[in-house]
Each structure stands twice: as structure tokens, then as C-alpha cells.
PDB file of C-alpha atoms in Angstrom:
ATOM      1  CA  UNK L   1       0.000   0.000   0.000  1.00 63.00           C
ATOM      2  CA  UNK L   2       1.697   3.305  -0.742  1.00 78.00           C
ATOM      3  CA  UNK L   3       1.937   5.776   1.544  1.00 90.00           C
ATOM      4  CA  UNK L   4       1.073   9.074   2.001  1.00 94.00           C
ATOM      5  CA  UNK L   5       2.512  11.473  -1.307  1.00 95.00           C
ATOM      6  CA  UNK L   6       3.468  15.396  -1.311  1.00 96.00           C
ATOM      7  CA  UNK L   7       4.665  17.474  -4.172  1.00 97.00           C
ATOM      8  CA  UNK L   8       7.118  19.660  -4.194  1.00 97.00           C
ATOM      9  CA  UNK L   9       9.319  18.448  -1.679  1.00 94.00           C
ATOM     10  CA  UNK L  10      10.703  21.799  -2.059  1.00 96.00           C
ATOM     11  CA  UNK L  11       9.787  25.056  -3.377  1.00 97.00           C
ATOM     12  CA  UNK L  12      11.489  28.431  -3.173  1.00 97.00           C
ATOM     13  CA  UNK L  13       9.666  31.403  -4.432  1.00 96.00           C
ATOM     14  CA  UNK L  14       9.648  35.121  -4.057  1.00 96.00           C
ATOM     15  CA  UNK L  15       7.154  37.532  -1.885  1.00 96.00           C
ATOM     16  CA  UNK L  16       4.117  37.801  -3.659  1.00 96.00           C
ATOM     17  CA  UNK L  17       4.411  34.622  -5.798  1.00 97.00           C
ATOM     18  CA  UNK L  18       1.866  32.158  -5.738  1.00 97.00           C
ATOM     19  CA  UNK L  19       2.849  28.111  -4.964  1.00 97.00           C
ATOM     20  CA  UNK L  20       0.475  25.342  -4.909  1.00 98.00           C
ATOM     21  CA  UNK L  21       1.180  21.954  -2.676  1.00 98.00           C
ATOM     22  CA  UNK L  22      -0.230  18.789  -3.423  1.00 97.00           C
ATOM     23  CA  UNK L  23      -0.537  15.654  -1.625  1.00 97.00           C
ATOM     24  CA  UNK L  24      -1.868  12.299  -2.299  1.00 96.00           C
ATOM     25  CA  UNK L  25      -3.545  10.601   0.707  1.00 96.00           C
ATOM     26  CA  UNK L  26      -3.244   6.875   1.210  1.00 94.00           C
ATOM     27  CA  UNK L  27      -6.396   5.652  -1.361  1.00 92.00           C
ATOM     28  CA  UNK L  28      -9.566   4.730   0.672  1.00 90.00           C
ATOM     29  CA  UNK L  29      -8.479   7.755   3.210  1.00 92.00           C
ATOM     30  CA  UNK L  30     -11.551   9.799   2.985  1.00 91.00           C
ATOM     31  CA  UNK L  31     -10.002  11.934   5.784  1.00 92.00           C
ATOM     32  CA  UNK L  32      -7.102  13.988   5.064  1.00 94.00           C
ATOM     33  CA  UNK L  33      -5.600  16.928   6.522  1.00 94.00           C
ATOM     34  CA  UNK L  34      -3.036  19.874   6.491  1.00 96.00           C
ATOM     35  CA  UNK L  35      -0.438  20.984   8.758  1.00 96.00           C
ATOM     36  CA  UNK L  36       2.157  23.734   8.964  1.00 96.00           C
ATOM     37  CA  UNK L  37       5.473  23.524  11.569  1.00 93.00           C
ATOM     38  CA  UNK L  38       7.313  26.786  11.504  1.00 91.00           C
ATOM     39  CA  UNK L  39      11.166  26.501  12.587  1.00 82.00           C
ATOM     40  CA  UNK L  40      11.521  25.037  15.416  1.00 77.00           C
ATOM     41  CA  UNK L  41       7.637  24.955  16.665  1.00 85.00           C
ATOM     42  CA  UNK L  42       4.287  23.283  17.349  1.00 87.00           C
ATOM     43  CA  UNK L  43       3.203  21.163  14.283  1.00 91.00           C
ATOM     44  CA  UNK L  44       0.064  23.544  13.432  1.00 92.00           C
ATOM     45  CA  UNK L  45      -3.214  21.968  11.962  1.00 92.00           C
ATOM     46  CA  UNK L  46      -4.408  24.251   9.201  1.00 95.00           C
ATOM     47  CA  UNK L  47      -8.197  21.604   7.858  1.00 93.00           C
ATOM     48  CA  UNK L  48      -9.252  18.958   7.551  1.00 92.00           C
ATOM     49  CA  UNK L  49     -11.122  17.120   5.201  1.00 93.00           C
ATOM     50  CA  UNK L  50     -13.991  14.187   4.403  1.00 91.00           C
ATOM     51  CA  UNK L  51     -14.132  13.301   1.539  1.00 93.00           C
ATOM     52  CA  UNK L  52     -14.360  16.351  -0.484  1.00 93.00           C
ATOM     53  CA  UNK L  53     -16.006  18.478   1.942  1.00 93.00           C
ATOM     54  CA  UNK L  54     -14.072  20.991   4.848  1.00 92.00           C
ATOM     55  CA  UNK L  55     -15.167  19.434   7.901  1.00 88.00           C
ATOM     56  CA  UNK L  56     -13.197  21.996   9.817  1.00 88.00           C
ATOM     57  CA  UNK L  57     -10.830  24.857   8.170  1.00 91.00           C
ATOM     58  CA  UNK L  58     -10.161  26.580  11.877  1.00 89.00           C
ATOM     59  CA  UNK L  59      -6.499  26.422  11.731  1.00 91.00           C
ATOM     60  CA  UNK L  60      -5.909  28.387   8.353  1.00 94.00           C
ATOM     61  CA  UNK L  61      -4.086  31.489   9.088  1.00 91.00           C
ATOM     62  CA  UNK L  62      -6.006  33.702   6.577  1.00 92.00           C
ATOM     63  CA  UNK L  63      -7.635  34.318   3.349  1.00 93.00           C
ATOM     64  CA  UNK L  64      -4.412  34.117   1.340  1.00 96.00           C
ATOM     65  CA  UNK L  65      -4.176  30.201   1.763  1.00 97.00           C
ATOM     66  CA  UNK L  66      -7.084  28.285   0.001  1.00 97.00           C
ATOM     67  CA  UNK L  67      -7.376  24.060   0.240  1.00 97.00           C
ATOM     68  CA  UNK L  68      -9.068  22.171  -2.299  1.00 96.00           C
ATOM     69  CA  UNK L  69      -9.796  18.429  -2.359  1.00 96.00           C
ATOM     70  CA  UNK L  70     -11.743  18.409  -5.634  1.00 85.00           C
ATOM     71  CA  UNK L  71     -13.362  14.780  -6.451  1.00 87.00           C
ATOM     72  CA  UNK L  72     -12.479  13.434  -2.442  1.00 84.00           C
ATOM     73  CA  UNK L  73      -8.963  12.867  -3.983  1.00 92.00           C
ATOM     74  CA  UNK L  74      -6.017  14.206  -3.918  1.00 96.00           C
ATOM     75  CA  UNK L  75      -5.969  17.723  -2.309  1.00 97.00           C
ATOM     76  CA  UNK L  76      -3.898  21.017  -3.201  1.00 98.00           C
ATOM     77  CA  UNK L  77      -3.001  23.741  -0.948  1.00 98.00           C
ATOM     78  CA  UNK L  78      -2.529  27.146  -2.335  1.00 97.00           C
ATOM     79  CA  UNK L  79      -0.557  30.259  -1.195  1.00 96.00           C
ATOM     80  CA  UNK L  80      -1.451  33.421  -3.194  1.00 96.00           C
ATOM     81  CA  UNK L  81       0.135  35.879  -2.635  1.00 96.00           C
ATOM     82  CA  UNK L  82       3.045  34.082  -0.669  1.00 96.00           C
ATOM     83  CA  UNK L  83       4.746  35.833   2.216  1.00 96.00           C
ATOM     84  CA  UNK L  84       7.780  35.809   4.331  1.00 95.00           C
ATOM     85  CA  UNK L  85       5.642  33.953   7.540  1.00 94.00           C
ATOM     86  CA  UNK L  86       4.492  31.221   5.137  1.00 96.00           C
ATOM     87  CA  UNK L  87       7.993  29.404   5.240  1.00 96.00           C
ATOM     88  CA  UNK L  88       7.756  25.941   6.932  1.00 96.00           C
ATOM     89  CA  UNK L  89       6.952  22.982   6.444  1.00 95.00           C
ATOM     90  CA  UNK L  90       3.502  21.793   5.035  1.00 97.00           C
ATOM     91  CA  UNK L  91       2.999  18.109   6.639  1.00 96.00           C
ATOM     92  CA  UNK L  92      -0.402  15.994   4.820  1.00 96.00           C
ATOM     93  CA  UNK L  93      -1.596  13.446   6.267  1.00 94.00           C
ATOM     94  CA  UNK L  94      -4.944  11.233   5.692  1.00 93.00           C
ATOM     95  CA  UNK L  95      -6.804   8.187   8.081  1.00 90.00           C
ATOM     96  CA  UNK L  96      -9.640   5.890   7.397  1.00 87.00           C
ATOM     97  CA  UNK L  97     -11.144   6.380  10.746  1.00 77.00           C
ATOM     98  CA  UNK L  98     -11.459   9.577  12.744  1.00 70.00           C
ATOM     99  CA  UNK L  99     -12.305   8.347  15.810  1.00 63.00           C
ATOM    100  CA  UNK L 100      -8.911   7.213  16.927  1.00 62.00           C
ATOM    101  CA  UNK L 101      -6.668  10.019  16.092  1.00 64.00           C
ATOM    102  CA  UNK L 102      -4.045   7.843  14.290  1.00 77.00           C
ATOM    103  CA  UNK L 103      -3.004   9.228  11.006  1.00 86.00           C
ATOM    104  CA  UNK L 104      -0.499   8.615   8.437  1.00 89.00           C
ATOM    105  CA  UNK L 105       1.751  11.756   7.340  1.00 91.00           C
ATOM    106  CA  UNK L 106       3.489  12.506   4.067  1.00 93.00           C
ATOM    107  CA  UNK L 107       6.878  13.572   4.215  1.00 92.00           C
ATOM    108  CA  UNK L 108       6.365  17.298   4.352  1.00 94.00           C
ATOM    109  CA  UNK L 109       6.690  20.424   1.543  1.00 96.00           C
ATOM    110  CA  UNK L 110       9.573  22.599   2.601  1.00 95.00           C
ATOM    111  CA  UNK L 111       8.479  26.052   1.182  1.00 97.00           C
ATOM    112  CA  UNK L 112      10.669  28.997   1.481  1.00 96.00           C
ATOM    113  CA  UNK L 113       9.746  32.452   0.920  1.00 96.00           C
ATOM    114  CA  UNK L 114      12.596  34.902  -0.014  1.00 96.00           C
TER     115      UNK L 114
ATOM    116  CA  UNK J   1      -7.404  24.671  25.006  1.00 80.00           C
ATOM    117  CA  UNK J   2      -5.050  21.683  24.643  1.00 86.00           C
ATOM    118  CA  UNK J   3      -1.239  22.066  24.703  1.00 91.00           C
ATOM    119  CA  UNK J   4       1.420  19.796  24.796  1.00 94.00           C
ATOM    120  CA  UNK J   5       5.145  20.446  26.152  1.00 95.00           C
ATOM    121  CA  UNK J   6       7.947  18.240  25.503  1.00 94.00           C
ATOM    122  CA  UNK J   7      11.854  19.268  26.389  1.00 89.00           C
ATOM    123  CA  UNK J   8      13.791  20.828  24.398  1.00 85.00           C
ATOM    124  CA  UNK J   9      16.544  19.176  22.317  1.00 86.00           C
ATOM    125  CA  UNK J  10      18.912  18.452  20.726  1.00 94.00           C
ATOM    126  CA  UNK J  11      19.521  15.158  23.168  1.00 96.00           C
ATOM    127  CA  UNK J  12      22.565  13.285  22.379  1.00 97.00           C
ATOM    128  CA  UNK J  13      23.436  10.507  23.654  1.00 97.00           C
ATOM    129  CA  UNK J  14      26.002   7.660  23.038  1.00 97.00           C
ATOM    130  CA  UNK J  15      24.841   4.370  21.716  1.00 97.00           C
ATOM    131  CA  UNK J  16      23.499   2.038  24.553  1.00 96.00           C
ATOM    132  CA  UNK J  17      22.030   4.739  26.402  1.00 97.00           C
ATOM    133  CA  UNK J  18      18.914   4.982  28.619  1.00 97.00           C
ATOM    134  CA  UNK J  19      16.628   7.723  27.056  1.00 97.00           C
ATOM    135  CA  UNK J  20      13.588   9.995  28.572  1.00 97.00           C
ATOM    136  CA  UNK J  21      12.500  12.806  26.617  1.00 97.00           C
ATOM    137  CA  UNK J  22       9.449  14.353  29.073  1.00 97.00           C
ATOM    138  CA  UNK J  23       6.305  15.034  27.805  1.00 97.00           C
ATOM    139  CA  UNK J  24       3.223  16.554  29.932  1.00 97.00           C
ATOM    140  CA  UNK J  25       0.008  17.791  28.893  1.00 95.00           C
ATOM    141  CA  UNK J  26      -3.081  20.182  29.189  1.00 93.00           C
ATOM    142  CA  UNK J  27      -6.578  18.768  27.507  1.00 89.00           C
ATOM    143  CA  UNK J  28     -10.091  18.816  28.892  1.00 81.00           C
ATOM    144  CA  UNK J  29     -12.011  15.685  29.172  1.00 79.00           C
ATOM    145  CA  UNK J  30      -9.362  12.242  28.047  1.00 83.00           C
ATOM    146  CA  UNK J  31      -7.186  12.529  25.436  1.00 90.00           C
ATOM    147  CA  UNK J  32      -5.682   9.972  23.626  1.00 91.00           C
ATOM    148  CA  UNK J  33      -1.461  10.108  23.758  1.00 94.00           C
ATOM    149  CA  UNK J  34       0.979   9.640  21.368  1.00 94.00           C
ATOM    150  CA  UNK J  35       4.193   9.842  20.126  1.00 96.00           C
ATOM    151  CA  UNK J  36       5.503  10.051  16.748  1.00 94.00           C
ATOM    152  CA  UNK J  37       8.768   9.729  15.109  1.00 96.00           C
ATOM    153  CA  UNK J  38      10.226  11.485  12.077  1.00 93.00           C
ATOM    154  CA  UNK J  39      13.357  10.195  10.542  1.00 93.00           C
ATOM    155  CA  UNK J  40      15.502  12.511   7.959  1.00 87.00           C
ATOM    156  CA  UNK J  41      13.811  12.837   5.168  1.00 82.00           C
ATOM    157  CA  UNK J  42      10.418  10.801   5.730  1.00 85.00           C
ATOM    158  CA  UNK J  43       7.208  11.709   7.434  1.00 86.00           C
ATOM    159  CA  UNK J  44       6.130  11.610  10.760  1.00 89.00           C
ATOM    160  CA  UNK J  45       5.284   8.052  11.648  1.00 91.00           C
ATOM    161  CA  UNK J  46       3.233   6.610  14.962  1.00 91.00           C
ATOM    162  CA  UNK J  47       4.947   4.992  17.342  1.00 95.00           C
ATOM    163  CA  UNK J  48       3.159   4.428  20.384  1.00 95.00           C
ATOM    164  CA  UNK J  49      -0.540   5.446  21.566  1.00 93.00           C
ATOM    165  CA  UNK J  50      -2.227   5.278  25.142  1.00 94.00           C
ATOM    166  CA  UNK J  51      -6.248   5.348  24.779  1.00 90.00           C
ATOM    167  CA  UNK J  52      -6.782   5.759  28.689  1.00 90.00           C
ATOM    168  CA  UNK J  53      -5.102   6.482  32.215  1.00 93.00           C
ATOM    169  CA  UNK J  54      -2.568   3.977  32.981  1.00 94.00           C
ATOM    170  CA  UNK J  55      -1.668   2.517  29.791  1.00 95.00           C
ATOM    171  CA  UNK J  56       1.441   1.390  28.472  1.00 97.00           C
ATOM    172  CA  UNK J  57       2.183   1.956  24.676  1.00 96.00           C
ATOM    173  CA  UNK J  58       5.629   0.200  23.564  1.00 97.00           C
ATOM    174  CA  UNK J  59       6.929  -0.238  20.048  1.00 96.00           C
ATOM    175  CA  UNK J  60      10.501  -1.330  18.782  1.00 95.00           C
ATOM    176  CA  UNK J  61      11.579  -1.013  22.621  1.00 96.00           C
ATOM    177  CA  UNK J  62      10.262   2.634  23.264  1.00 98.00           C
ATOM    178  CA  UNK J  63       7.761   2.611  25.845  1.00 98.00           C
ATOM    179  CA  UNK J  64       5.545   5.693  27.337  1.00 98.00           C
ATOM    180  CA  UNK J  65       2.745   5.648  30.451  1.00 98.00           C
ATOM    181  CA  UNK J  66      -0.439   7.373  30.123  1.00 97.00           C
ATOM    182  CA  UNK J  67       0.033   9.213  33.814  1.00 96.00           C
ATOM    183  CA  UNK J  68      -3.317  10.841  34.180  1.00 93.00           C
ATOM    184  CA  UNK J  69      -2.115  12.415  37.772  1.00 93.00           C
ATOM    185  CA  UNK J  70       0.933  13.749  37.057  1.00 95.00           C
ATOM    186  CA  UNK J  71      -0.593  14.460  33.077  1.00 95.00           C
ATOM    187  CA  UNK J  72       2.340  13.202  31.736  1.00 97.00           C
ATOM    188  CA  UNK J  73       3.569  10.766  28.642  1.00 97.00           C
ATOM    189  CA  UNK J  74       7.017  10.569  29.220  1.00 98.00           C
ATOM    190  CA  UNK J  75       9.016   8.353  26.328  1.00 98.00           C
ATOM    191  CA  UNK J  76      11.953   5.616  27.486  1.00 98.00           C
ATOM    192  CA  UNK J  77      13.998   3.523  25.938  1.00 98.00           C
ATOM    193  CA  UNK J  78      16.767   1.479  27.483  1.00 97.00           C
ATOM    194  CA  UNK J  79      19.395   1.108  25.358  1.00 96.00           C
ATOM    195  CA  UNK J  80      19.272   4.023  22.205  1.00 97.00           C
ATOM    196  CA  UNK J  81      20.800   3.301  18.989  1.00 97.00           C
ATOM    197  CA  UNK J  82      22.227   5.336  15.934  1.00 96.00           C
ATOM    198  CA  UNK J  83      19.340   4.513  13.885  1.00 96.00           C
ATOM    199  CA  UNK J  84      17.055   5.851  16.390  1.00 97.00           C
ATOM    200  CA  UNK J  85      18.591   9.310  15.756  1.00 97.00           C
ATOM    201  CA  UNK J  86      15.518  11.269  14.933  1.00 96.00           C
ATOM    202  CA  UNK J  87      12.826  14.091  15.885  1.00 95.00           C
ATOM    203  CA  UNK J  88       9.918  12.496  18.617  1.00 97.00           C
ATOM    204  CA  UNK J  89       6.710  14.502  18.866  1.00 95.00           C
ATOM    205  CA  UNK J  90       4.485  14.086  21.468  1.00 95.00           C
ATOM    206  CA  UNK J  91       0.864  14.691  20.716  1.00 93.00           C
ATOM    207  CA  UNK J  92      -2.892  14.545  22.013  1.00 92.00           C
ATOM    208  CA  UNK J  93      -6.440  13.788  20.308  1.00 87.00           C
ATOM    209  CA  UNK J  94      -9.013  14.695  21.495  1.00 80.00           C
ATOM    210  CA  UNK J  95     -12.301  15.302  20.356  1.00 73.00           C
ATOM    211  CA  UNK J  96     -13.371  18.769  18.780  1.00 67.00           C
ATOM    212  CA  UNK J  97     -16.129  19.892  16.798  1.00 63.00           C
ATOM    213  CA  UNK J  98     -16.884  16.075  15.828  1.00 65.00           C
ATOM    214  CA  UNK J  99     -14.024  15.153  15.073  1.00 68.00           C
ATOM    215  CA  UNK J 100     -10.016  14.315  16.715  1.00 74.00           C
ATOM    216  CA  UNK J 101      -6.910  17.127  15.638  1.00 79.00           C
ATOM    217  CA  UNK J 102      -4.137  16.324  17.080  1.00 84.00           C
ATOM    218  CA  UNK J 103      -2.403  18.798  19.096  1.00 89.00           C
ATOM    219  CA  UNK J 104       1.726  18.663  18.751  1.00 92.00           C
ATOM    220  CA  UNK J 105       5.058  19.506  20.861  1.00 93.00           C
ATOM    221  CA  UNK J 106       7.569  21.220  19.218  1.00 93.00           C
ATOM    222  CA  UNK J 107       9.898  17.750  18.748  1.00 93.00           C
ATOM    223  CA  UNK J 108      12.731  16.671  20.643  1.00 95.00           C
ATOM    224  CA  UNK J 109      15.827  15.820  18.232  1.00 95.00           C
ATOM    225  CA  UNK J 110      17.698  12.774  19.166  1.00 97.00           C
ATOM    226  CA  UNK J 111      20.804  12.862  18.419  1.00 97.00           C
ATOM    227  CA  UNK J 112      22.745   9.346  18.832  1.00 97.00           C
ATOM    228  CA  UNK J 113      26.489   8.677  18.631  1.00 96.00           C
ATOM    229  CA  UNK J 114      28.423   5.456  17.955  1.00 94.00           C
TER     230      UNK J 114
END
């Protein structure tokens, strides 16, 4: 079974550029979510997602950052415009169940913003 | 809200070691516990859980105690080795609008010499 798939690894772009992540959940994962971990810090969820459908979108930062998960697929996270606080690390991870709080993680986008 | 506080690393330690990196806890109602384990390059991956007060999780000779008292989920092993050299998150779950995010620790690097 293949794991949990993110693309780029990483990106470097300017201030005010636009980047879009993607990640591939593990297939039959209807729930998949984001997660940001600045320098250093906390592992920050950003949403979460069933199926196609933001069950809860409470940790995104503002309206620059926009998740999609078009067809209960694979999902893409978009910065637009990009700023200097946006660098980190964008973890995705999906589970089959959300009642247990186990879930599988991708191995992170490294996004740097110069 | 829920936090989680683990020590702060880097922890090195020579090869046959005993480790403890300290974790404790804030959460209303029962969380689950767990810790996670991210090697270079990969994704975070499980590798223990406590469910309830007083359990034990253990996995490839790491063990951690759900310590409802003392609201703690310390992680041990008794004899560290280099390919164990890695970041360890602690983290809760607990439920939330319907459904279990994870809260994180800011990850303990392990840092193991021959």
C-alpha cells in the first residue's frame, strides 16, 4: 500500500508569488488533513477534510491560503500571494477512521519564501 | 485549550544509552497520547498510543505511560541506537467539533552517537 505522497518536496519562491502543494492521501483515506510547523515549533493543523467536503478549516491562518480536495482525492493547498511567515513545512496526512486520532503523514513540503 | 510540552533538544546521547525525553500535557475531558517519530527525510510516523489512564504503549523497545495524575507521557527507551537518531513529537487527540486534531510539541531531536 503506498503511503502518504506530497509534491514539491521543495519550493522556493519570491514575496508575492503564488505556490500550490499537493498531496496524495493513502487511497480509501476519505479523511485527510493539512499541517504547517514553523522553525523550530508546534506542528500547526491548518483543515481537515472528508471526503471532499471541509469538515473543519479553523487552523488556516487567513484568506491568502485556500485548500481544495476536488473529487475526495487528492488535495492542493494554495498560497497566493506568498509571504515571508508562510515558510515551513507543510505536513499531509490522511486516516480511514477519525475516531482514533491515528493518522499517516506525508513527508512534508519545505516552502521557502525569499 | 489543549497544549502539549515536551523538552527541548537536541539530546545526544552515546549508543546504549537509557533515554527519557518528558512530555506533559493540558486537555479537557481524556485525550488519547501519542508519540511520533520522524526520521531525515520521511514523514512523521506513529509509534506508540495510550487510549486511557494507565496505559502502556511500547513499540521497537520505546515505551511511554499514560500518567493521568501527574498528566504526563514521558518516552523511554533502554538502550538508544544510531538509527534511532531522529525528531519524537508528542501529541494529544481529542475530540473537537466532531471530530479528533491532534495537538503537537515542538519535537525533541535525538541525536545518537556510535
Amino acid at each position: 500500500e503506498a503511503g502518504v505522497t506530497q509534491f514539491p518536496s521543495h519550493s522556493v519562491i519570491e514575496k508575492g508569488q503564488t505556490v500550490t502543494l499537493r498531496c496524495d492521501p493513502i487511497s480509501g483515506h476519505d479523511n485527510l488533513y493539512w499541517y504547517r510547523r514553523v522553525m523550530g515549533k508546534e506542528i500547526k493543523f491548518l483543515l481537515h477534510f472528508v471526503k471532499e467536503s471541509k469538515q473543519d478549516e479553523s487552523g488556516m491562518p487567513n484568506n491568502r491560503f485556500l485548500a481544495e480536495r476536488t473529487g475526495g482525492t487528492y488535495s492542493t493547498l494554495k498560497v497566493q500571494p506568498a509571504e515571508l511567515e508562510d515558510s515551513g513545512v507543510y505536513f499531509c496526512a490522511s486516516s480511514r477512521n477519525i475516531d482514533t486520532g491515528e493518522q499517516f503523514f506525508g513527508p512534508g513540503t519545505r516552502l521557502t519564501v525569499l | 485549550g489543549n497544549s502539549v510540552t515536551q523538552m527541548e533538544g537536541p539530546v545526544t546521547l552515546s549508543e546504549e544509552a537509557f533515554l527519557t525525553i518528558n512530555c506533559t500535557y493540558t486537555a479537557t475531558g481524556y485525550p488519547s497520547l501519542f508519540w511520533y517519530v520522524q526520521y531525515p527525510g520521511e514523514g512523521l510516523q506513529l509509534l506508540l498510543k495510550a487510549t486511557k489512564a494507565d496505559d502502556k504503549g511500547s513499540n521497537k523497545g520505546f515505551e511511554a505511560t499514560y500518567r493521568k495524575e501527574t498528566t504526563s507521557f514521558h518516552l523511554e527507551k533502554g538502550s538508544v541506537q544510531v538509527s534511532d537518531s531522529a525528531v519524537y513529537f508528542c501529541a494529544l487527540s481529542a475530540l473537537s467539533g466532531g471530530s479528533y486534531i491532534p495537538t503537537f510539541g515542538r519535537g525533541t531531536s535525538l541525536i545518537v552517537h556510535p
